Tab-separated table of C-alpha atoms and ligand atoms in Angstrom:
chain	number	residue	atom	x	y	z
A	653	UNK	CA	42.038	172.579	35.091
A	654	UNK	CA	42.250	171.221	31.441
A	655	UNK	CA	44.196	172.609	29.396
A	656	UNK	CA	43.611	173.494	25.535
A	657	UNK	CA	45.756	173.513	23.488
A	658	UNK	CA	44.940	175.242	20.089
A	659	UNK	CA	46.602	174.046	16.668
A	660	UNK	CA	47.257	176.147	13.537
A	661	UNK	CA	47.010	174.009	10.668
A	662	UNK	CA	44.694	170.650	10.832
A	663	UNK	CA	46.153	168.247	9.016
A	664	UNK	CA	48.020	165.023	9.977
A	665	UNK	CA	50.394	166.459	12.420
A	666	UNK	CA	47.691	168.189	14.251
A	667	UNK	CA	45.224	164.957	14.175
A	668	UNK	CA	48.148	162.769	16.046
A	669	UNK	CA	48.970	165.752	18.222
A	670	UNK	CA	45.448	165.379	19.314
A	671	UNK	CA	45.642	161.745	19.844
A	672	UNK	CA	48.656	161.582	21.401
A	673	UNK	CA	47.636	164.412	24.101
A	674	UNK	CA	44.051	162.611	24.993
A	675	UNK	CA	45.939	160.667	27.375
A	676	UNK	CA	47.366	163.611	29.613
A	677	UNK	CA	43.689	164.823	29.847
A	678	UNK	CA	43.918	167.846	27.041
A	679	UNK	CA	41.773	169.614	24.912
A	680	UNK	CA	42.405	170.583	21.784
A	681	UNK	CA	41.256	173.524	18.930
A	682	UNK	CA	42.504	173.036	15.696
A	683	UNK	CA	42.316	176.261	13.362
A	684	UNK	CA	42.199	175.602	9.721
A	685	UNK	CA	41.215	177.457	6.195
A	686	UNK	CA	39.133	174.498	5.061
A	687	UNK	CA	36.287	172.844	6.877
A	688	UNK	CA	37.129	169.295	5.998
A	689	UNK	CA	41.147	169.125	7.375
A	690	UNK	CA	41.809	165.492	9.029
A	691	UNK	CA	41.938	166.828	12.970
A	692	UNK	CA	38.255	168.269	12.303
A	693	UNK	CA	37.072	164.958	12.212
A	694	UNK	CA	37.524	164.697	15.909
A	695	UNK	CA	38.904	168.000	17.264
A	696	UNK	CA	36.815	170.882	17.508
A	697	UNK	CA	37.484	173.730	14.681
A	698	UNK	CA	37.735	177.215	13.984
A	699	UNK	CA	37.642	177.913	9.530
A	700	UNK	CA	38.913	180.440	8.683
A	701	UNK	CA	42.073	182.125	7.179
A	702	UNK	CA	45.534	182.379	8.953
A	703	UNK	CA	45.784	185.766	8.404
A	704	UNK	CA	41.684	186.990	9.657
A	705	UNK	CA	41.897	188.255	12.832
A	706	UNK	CA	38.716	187.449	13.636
A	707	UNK	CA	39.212	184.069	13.314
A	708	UNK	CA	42.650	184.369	14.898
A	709	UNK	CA	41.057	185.953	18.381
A	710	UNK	CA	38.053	183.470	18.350
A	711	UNK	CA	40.828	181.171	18.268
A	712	UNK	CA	43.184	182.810	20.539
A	713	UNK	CA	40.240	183.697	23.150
A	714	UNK	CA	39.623	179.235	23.614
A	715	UNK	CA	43.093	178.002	23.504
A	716	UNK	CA	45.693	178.492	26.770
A	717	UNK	CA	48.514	178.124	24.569
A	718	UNK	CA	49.499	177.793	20.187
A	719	UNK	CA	51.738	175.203	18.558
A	720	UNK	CA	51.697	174.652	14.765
A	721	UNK	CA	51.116	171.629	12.497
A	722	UNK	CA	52.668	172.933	9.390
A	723	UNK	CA	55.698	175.614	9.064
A	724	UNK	CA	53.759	178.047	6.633
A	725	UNK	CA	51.785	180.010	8.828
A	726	UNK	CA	52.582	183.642	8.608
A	727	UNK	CA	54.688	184.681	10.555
A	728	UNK	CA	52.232	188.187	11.089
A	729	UNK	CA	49.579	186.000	12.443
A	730	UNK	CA	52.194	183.586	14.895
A	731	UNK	CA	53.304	187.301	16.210
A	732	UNK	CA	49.896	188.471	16.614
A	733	UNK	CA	49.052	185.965	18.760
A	734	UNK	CA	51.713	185.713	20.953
A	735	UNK	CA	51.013	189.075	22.109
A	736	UNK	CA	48.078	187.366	23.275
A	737	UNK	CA	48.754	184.242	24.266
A	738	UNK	CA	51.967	181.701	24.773
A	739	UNK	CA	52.743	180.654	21.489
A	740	UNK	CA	55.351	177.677	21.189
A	741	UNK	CA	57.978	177.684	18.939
A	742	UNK	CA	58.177	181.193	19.041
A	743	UNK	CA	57.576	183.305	15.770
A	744	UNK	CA	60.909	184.305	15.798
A	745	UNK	CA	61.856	180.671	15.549
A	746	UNK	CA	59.386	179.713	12.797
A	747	UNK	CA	60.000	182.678	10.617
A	748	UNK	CA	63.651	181.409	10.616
A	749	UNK	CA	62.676	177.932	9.419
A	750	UNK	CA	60.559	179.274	6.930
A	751	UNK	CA	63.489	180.680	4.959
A	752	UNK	CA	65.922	178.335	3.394
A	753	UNK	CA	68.157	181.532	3.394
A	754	UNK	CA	67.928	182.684	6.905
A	755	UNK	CA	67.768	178.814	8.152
A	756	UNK	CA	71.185	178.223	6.399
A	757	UNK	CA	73.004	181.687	7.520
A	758	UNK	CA	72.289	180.437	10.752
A	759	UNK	CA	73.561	176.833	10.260
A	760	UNK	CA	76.630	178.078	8.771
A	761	UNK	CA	76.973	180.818	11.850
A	762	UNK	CA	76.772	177.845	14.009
A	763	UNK	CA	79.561	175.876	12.676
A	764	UNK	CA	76.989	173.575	11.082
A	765	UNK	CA	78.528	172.367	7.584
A	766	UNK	CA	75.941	173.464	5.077
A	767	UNK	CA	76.336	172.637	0.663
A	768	UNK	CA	77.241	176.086	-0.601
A	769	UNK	CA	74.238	178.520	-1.589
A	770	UNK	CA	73.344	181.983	-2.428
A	771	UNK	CA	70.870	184.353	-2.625
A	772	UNK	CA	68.947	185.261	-6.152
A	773	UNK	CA	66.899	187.633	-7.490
A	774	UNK	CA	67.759	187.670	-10.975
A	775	UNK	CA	68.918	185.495	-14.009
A	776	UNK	CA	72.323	187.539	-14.071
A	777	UNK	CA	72.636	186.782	-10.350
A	778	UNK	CA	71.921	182.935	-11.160
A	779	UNK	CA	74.668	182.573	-13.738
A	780	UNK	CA	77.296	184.257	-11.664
A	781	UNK	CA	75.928	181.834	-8.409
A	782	UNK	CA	76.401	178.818	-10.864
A	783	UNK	CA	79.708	180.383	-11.839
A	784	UNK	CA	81.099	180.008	-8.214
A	785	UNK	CA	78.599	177.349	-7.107
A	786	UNK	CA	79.485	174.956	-10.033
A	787	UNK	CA	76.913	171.757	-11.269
A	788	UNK	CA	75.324	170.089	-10.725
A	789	UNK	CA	73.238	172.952	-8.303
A	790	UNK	CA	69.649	173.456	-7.357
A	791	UNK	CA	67.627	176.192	-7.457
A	792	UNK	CA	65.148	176.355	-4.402
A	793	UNK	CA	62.167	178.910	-3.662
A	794	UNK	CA	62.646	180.281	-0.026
A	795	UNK	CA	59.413	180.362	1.119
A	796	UNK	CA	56.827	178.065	1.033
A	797	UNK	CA	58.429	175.148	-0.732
A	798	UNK	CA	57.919	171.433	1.296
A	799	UNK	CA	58.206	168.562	-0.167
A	800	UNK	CA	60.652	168.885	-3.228
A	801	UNK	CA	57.732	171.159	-4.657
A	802	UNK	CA	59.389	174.388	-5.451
A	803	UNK	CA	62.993	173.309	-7.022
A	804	UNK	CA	64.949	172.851	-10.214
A	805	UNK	CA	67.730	170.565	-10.887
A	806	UNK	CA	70.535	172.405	-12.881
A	807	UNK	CA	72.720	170.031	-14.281
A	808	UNK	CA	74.543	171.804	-17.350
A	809	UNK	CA	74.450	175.555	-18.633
A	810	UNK	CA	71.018	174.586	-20.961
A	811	UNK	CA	68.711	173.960	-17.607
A	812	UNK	CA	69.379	177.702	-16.413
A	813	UNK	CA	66.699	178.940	-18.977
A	814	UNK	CA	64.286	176.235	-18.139
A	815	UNK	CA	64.680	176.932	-14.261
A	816	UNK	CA	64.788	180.573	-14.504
A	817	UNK	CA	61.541	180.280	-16.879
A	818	UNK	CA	60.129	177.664	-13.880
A	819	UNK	CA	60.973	179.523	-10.947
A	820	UNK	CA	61.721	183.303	-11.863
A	821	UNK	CA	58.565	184.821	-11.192
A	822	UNK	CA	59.288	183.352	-7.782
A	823	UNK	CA	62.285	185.500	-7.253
A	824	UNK	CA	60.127	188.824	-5.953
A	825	UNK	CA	57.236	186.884	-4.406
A	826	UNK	CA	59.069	184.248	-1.970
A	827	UNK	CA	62.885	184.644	-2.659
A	828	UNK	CA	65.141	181.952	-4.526
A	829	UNK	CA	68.079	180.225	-3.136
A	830	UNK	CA	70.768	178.378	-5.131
A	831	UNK	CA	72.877	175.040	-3.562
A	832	UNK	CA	75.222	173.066	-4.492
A	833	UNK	CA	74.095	169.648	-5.027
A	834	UNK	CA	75.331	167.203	-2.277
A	835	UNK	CA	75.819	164.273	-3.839
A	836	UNK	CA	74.890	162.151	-0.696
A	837	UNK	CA	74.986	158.765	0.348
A	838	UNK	CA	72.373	158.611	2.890
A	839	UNK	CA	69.650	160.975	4.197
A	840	UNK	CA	69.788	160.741	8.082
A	841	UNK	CA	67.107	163.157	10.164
A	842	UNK	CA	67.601	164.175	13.906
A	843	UNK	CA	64.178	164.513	15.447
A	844	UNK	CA	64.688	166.685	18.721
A	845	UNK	CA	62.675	168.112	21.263
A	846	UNK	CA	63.752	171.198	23.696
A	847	UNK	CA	61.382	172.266	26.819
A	848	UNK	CA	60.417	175.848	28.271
A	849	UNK	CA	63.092	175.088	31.039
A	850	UNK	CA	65.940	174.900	28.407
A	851	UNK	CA	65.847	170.321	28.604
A	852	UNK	CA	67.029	169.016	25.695
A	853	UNK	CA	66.501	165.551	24.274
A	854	UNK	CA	66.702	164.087	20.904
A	855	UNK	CA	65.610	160.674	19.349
A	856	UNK	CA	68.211	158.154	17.985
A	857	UNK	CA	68.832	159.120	14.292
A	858	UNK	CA	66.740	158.217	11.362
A	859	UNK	CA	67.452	157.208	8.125
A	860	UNK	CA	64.868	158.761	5.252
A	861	UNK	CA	64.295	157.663	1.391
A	862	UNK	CA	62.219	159.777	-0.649
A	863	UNK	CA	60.245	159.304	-3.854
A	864	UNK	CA	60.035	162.074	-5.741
A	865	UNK	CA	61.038	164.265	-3.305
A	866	UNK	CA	58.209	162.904	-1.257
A	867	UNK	CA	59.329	161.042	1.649
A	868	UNK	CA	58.477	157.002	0.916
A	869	UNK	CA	60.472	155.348	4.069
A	870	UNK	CA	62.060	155.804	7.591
A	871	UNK	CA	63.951	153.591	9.382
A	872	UNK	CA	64.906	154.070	13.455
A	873	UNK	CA	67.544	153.653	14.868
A	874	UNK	CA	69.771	154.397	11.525
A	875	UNK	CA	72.189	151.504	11.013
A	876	UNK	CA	75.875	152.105	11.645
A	877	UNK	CA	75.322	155.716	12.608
A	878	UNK	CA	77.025	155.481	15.988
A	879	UNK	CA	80.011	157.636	15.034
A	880	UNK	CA	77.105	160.264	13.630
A	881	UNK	CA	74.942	160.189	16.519
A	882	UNK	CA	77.191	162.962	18.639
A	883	UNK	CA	77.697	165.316	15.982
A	884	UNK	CA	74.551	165.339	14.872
A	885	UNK	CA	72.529	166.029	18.104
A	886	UNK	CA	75.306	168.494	18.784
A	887	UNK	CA	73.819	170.532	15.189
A	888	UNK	CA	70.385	169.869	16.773
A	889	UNK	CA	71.237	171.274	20.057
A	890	UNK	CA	73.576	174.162	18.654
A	891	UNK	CA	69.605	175.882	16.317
A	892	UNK	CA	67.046	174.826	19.313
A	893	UNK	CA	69.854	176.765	21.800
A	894	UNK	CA	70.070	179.641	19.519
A	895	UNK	CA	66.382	180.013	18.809
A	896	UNK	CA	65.713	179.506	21.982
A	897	UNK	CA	62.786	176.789	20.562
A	898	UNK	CA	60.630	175.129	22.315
A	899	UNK	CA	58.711	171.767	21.051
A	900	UNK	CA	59.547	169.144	18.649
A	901	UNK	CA	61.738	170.014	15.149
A	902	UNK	CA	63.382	167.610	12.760
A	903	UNK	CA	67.039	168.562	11.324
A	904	UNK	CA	67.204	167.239	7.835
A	905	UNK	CA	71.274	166.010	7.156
A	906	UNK	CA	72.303	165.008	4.237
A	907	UNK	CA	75.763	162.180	4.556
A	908	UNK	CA	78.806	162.211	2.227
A	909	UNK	CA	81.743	160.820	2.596
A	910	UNK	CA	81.478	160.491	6.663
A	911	UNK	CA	80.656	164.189	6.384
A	912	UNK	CA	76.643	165.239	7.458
A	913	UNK	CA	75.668	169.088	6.146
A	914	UNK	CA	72.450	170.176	7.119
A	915	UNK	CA	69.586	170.535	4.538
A	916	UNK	CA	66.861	172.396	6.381
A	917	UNK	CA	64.808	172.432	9.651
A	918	UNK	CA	61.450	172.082	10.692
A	919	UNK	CA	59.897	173.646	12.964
A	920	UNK	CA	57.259	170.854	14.407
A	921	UNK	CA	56.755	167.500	14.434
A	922	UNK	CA	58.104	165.738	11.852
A	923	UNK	CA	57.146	162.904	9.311
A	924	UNK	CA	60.406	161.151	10.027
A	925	UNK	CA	59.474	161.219	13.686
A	926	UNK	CA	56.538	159.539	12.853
A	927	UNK	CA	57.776	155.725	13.892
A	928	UNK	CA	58.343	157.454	17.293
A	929	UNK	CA	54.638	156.388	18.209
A	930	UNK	CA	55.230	152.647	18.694
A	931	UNK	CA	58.853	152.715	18.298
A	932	UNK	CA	60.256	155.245	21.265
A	933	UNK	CA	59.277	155.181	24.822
A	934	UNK	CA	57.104	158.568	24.262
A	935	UNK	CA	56.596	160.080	20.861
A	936	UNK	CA	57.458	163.012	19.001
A	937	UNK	CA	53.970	164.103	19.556
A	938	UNK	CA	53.687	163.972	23.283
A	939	UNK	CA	57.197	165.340	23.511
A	940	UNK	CA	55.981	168.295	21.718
A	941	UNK	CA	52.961	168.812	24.058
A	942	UNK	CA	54.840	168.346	27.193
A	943	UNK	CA	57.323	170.925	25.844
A	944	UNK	CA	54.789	173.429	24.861
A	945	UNK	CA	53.328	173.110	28.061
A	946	UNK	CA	55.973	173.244	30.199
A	947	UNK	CA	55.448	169.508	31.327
A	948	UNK	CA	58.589	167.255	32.127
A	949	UNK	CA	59.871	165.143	28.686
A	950	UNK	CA	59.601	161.701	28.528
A	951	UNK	CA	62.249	159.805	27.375
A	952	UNK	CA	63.274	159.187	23.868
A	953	UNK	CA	64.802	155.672	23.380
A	954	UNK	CA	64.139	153.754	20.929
A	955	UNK	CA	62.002	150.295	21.942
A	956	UNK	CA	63.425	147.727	19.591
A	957	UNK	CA	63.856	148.666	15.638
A	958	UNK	CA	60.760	150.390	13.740
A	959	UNK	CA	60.396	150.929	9.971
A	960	UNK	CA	57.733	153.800	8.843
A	961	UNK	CA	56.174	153.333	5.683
A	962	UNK	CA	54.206	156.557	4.175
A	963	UNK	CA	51.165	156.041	1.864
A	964	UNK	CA	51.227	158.538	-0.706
A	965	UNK	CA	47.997	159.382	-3.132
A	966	UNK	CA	45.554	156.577	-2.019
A	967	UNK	CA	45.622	154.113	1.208
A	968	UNK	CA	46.494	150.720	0.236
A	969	UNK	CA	44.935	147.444	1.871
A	970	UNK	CA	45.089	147.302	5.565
A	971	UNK	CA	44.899	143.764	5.894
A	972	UNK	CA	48.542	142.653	5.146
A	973	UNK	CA	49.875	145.397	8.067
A	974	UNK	CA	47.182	144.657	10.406
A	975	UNK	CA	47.580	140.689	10.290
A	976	UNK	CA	51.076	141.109	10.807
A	977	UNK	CA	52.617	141.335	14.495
A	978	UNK	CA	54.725	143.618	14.091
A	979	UNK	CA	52.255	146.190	12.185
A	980	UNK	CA	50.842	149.656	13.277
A	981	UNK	CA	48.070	151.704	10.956
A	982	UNK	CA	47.858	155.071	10.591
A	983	UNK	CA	44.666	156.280	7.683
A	984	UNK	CA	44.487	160.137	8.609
A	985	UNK	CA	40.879	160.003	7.148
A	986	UNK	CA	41.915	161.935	3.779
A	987	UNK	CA	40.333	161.574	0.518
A	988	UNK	CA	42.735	160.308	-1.952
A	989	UNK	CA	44.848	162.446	-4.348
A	990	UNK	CA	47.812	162.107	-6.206
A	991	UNK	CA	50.244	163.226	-3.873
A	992	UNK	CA	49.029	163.302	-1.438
A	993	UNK	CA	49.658	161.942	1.957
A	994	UNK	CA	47.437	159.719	3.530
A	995	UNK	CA	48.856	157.474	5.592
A	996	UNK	CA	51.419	155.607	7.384
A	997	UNK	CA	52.385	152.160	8.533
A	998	UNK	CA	54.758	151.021	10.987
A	999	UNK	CA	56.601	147.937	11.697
A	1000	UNK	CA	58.307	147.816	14.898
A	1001	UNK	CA	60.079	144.848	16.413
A	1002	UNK	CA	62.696	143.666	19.098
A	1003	UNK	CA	65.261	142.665	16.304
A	1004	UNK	CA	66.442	143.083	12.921
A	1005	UNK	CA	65.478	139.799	11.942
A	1006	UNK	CA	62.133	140.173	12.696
A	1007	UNK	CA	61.788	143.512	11.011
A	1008	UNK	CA	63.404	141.677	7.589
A	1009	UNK	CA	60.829	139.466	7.816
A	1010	UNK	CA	57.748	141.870	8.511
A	1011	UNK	CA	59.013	144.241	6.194
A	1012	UNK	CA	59.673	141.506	3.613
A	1013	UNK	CA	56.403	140.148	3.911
A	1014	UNK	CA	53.883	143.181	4.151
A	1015	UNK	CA	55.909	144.555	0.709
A	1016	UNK	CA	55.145	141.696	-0.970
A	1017	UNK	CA	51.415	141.238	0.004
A	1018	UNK	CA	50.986	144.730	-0.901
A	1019	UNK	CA	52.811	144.328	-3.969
A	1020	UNK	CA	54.790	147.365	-2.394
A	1021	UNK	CA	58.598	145.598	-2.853
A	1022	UNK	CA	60.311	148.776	-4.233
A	1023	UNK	CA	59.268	150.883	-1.256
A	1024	UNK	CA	60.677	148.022	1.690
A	1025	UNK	CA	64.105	147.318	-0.659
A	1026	UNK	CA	66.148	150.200	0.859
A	1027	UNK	CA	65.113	149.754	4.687
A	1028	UNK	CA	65.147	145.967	4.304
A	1029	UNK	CA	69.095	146.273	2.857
A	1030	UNK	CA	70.157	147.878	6.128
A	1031	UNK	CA	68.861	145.513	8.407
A	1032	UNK	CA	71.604	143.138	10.057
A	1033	UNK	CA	70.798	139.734	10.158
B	113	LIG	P1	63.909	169.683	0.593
B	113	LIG	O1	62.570	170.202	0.187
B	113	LIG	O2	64.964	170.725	0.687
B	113	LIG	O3	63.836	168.829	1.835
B	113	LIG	O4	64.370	168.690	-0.578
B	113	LIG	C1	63.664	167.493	-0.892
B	113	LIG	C2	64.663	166.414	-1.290
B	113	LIG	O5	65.429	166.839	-2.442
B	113	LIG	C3	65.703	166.126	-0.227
B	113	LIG	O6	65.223	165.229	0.742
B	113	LIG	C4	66.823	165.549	-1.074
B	113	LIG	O7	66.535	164.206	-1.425
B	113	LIG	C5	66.780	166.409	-2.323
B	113	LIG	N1	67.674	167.589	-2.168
B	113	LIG	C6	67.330	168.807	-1.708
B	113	LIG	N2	68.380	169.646	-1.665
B	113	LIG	C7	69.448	168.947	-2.097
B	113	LIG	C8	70.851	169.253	-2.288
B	113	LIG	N3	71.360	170.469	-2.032
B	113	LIG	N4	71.647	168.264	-2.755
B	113	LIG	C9	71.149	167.040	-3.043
B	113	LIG	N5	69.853	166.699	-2.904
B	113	LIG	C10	69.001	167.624	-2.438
């Protein structure tokens, strides 16, 4: 019988989920708080709040099982349904990732090297975290942030005002947490997925650059990561085995100095697992519904090299993407704002050389050289 599978949050994530589980014959109900979220355009919808439980039973009385598209449901609702219905990761697991504090306790319970951070609740408890923490540092909200949206650099004693001023009246309403700033040489992601029977399989390591805290660029399989590779599925497997989690998440690693510490989790499909669509032999996105459903995973290798390139604010021209070989399109049919994300490309090919030259070309025909610079100076030729 087909299966539906119902989707809290409607946005991008959920609008690939959707197209990437067509193929194994599912259906899908996406529930969202505004009518016009991207999946609605060709999923069917429930609007209405996360936390309504009318709108959470309509929803929970179509679907056979839950996933998520974004991390900040609450974690009342996730609970309330899975006394209802299977709900995949478990709310135990999400309300985890949705706390930079509890997600770090646990990394550093699991042996996972994590920058130094502590809890605060007030502007004496900042200055003695700073104190021990030393500068630069930066001070996170718990909850709710995504993005870089929710954080203050503190580079010398004058910035404590400013960020205490910026993010104080944060302190009772999400939580703050204070880290050390890594000063990093590469961000590298592990996107993993974990089944209901306990299988375990993880994609080759990415490498991430981010704009404004925004993520601009991925590039799969990360050059000269081989040494990395072991340790850092070994994190991956260490949280999903201690959750217990089930589906896709992305590990977030920051690399100094040969060393990787872990920056935060999350718990779904991720936007540096987005190159996983033409670039692995099944995607993050299947993987995810095979997991949530209990269905063997497909394997994750990596077919050739692929670079993803997000569009932030407004979609550019498709034309210089599409007329190249080697390019994929992604517009997740959103109206533009600054910000924003709207869209992807990505470039996959059999060999560095040819990803150079893709990558070299479409940046230049979309006037977009800044954004290919980074992946195109890791490519081997
Ligand atoms: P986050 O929202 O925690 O993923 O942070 C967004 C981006 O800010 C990261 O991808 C990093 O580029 C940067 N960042 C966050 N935390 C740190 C840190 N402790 N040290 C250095 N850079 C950081």
């Amino acid at each position: 019988m087909t299966k539906i599978v119902g989707i809290l949050g409607g946005g991008q994530l959920a609008r690939m989920l959707a197209l990437s589980g067509a193929p194994l014959g599912l259906r899908f109900l996406v529930l969202d708080n505004t009518a016009d979220a991207c999946a609605g355009q060709f999923v069917p919808m429930v609007v209405g709040d996360y936390r309504d439980e009318n709108a959470l039973a309509e929803f929970a009385s179509k679907v056979d099982v839950a996933t998520f598209d974004f991390e900040n449901v609450p974690s009342e609702s996730a609970q309330w349904l899975a006394e209802r219905i299977p709900v995949f990761p478990s709310p135990r697991a999400l309300s985890i990732a949705q706390d930079r504090l509890a997600e770090k306790s646990l990394f550093r319970e699991l042996g996972i090297s994590v920058a130094p951070f502590a809890d605060i609740a007030s502007l004496d408890g900042l200055q003695k975290a700073i104190e021990q923490i030393g500068m630069p540092c930066i001070l996170k909200t718990r909850r709710l942030g995504y993005d870089g949206k929710g954080q203050f650099r503190i580079k010398t004693v004058d910035d404590v005002q400013s960020a205490w001023h910026a993010l104080g009246a944060q302190a009772e309403k999400v939580g703050l947490i204070l880290e050390g700033f890594v000063a990093f040489q590469r961000e590298i992601s592990v996107v993993a997925v974990r089944g209901r029977d306990g299988e375990f399989r993880a994609w080759p390591l990415t490498e991430n650059w981010h704009e404004n805290g925004v993520l601009s660029a991925s590039l799969a399989p990360a050059t000269d990561c081989d040494n990395l590779q072991e340790t850092a599925l070994a994190y991956a497997k260490r949280v999903a085995e201690s959750l217990d989690y089930v589906g896709v998440f992305a590990l977030e690693l920051f690399l100094k100095d040969g060393e990787l510490f872990a920056n935060e989790m999350a718990p779904r499909v991720h936007n540096s697992g987005h190159w996983t669509i033409e670039g692995a032999e099944t995607s993050q996105f299947e993987n995810h519904l095979r997991a949530v459903l209990g269905l063997p995973l497909g394997s994750t290798a990596a077919i050739g090299t692929s670079c993803m390139l997000n569009w932030i604010g407004e979609m550019p021209s498709a034309m210089p993407v599409l007329s190249n070989a080697h390019g994929h399109w992604h517009d997740y049919g959103k109206l533009p704002r600054e910000g924003r994300k709207v869209g992807h490309a990505t470039l996959r090919a059999d060999s560095h050389a040819e990803l150079f030259e893709a990558l070299r070309q479409v940046g230049s025909d979309l006037n977009r050289k800044a954004q290919v610079e980074a992946p195109i100076s890791r490519l081997k030729l």
